[in-house]
Amino acid sequence: MDAAFDAHFRAALDGLKADGSYRIFAELERRVGHFPKAYHHGLKRDVTIWCSNDYLGMGEHKEVLTAMHAALDQSGAGAGGTRNISGTCHEHVLLEQELASLHGKEAALLFNSGYLSNWATLGTIAARLKNCVVLSDAQNHASMIEGIRHSRADKRIFRHNDVGDLARHLSELPANVPKIVAFESVYSMDGDIAPIAEICDVAERYGALTYLDEVHAVGMYGHQGGGVAEERGLSHRISVIEGTLGKGFGVVGGYITGSAALCDFVRSFASGFIFSTALPPMIAAGARASVRHLRQSSVEREGQRAAVRYLRQCLDDAGLPHLSNPSHIIPVMVCDAKECRAISDALLTRYGHYIQPINYPTVPRGLERLRITPGPLHRKSDIDDLVAALKQLWSERPGLSQAG
Ligand code: PLP
């Protein structure tokens, strides 16, 4: 019986392998004090990680670890329940206050991941606002798409970052239906940034609620790490700012911030919030330490920007093709799925540089790439080594896409 099911599962996996989209895990072991180096258990050697979303190295920051150790010793391992049934810890409340303050909002609500915060919030609001229509950017993350789908609300997809197209869709909708404009600030694969002010202008003209995913921006942009909306002085114009605690803040978890009524509404109606055990108090404590640190320290952001500038300069000097964008994400364009995997493998096995290939379906076919996110803990010599390795691999493949 089980063998028949397994045959079905294997056939599906064979399909992924045949089209090059089967994902292989790298078994890495980070050691505090050594990031971005990590021990690769397959290769039995240290490698340098270039594709981590712990963008600022906060996952091993002393203040974060100290707060987590203290909370672990004080409160134990788990929260012990859902937030409603004995799982609300003092640390959750403190972290929500910190996040609301970071984004200049009345309230915040924690979730177990950024994925869940998008899924549950959009799924709940769009389902329960009668006749609601969601206007969703064409390149929105899967968690938003799934949330909108789950809500069963009508959806209109506007062209990526195209304010004119958004305005056209909005103008076609009846004035009296509730509308939600859902978009991201930094898009994670191309590293481009949304025209947030212009989107707010249009949304305000049509009375739409604005929902902004700042997952790749929190901790990273803005004077206090409040994201691109903070950097551009626009936080007050966004109805819901959503973020993660797992990337720039280096821990795990997700959240929304917005009005007290909206957060209480989601808290009260979202099944993905209500029916899941709360984050452990030590996680909340670590995340709060990270947020607090990055609100008053720009050292990490500056170090990260310097590394990005230096890597871009070295890629240009070496004639290696990369997408230009205003963010911290450097997509080195390979534009061929097999070559992308082969270069990633060679970087790892020959040179000890770990960068996962980004292939279809994450990006369209023909736009395969290496997505590099250098951080403040990469040294100049690490960057020099990486670019020398890339240059060598490009020289061995004359057919590859070139800069310019
Ligand atoms: N939103 C965007 C744009 C993302 O890229 C991701 C994850 O990569 C998420 C949400 C989910 O966040 P988390 O990793 O905290 O679940």
XYZ file of N, CA, C and O and ligand atoms in Angstrom, residues 53 113-116 118 141 143 184 188 213 215-216 242 244 246-247 253, ligand 1:
88
model
N 20.183 35.196 4.811
C 19.320 36.350 5.065
C 19.511 36.882 6.486
O 18.789 37.782 6.909
N 6.122 33.071 12.164
C 7.032 33.361 11.050
C 6.462 34.516 10.246
O 5.273 34.853 10.374
N 7.308 35.077 9.382
C 6.831 36.109 8.473
C 5.809 35.535 7.505
O 4.836 36.196 7.147
N 6.050 34.311 7.079
C 5.116 33.642 6.155
C 3.720 33.622 6.776
O 2.732 34.007 6.155
N 3.683 33.179 8.013
C 2.395 33.044 8.695
C 1.735 34.409 8.898
O 0.505 34.538 8.804
N 1.882 37.066 6.983
C 1.242 37.471 5.722
C 0.007 36.622 5.438
O -1.059 37.133 5.098
N 5.338 37.946 -2.685
C 5.823 36.674 -2.126
C 4.680 35.655 -1.987
O 3.514 36.019 -1.792
N 3.727 33.881 0.385
C 2.934 33.947 1.614
C 1.767 34.922 1.467
O 0.675 34.692 2.016
N 5.394 44.820 -1.553
C 6.613 44.696 -0.745
C 7.443 45.963 -0.902
O 7.238 46.717 -1.858
N 12.879 40.448 -3.161
C 14.068 39.704 -2.751
C 14.883 39.127 -3.891
O 16.058 38.828 -3.707
N 4.822 44.603 2.919
C 5.747 43.578 3.419
C 7.155 44.176 3.404
O 7.695 44.476 2.341
N 9.763 42.615 4.841
C 10.564 41.498 5.339
C 12.063 41.654 5.026
O 12.918 41.365 5.865
N 12.380 42.105 3.809
C 13.801 42.226 3.441
C 14.373 43.589 3.793
O 15.492 43.915 3.387
N 4.304 44.855 7.697
C 4.564 43.466 8.115
C 6.067 43.230 8.044
O 6.749 43.778 7.173
N 9.628 40.460 9.400
C 10.117 39.199 9.967
C 11.149 39.504 11.037
O 11.812 40.541 11.002
N 13.394 37.092 11.412
C 14.337 36.033 11.048
C 15.408 36.443 10.058
O 16.290 35.630 9.748
N 15.353 37.650 9.517
C 16.352 38.020 8.511
C 17.258 39.102 9.108
O 18.186 38.776 9.834
N 10.520 34.430 13.556
C 9.197 34.954 13.901
C 8.775 36.023 12.911
O 9.584 36.492 12.111
N 7.810 37.906 2.730
C 8.853 37.872 1.868
C 8.931 38.929 0.811
C 9.841 36.881 1.960
O 10.857 36.846 1.083
C 9.739 35.915 2.988
C 10.770 34.843 3.163
O 11.727 34.738 2.499
C 8.645 35.980 3.852
C 7.712 36.977 3.702
C 8.482 34.975 4.954
O 9.216 35.374 6.075
P 9.765 34.261 7.105
O 11.007 33.703 6.495
O 9.959 34.982 8.383
O 8.691 33.219 7.184
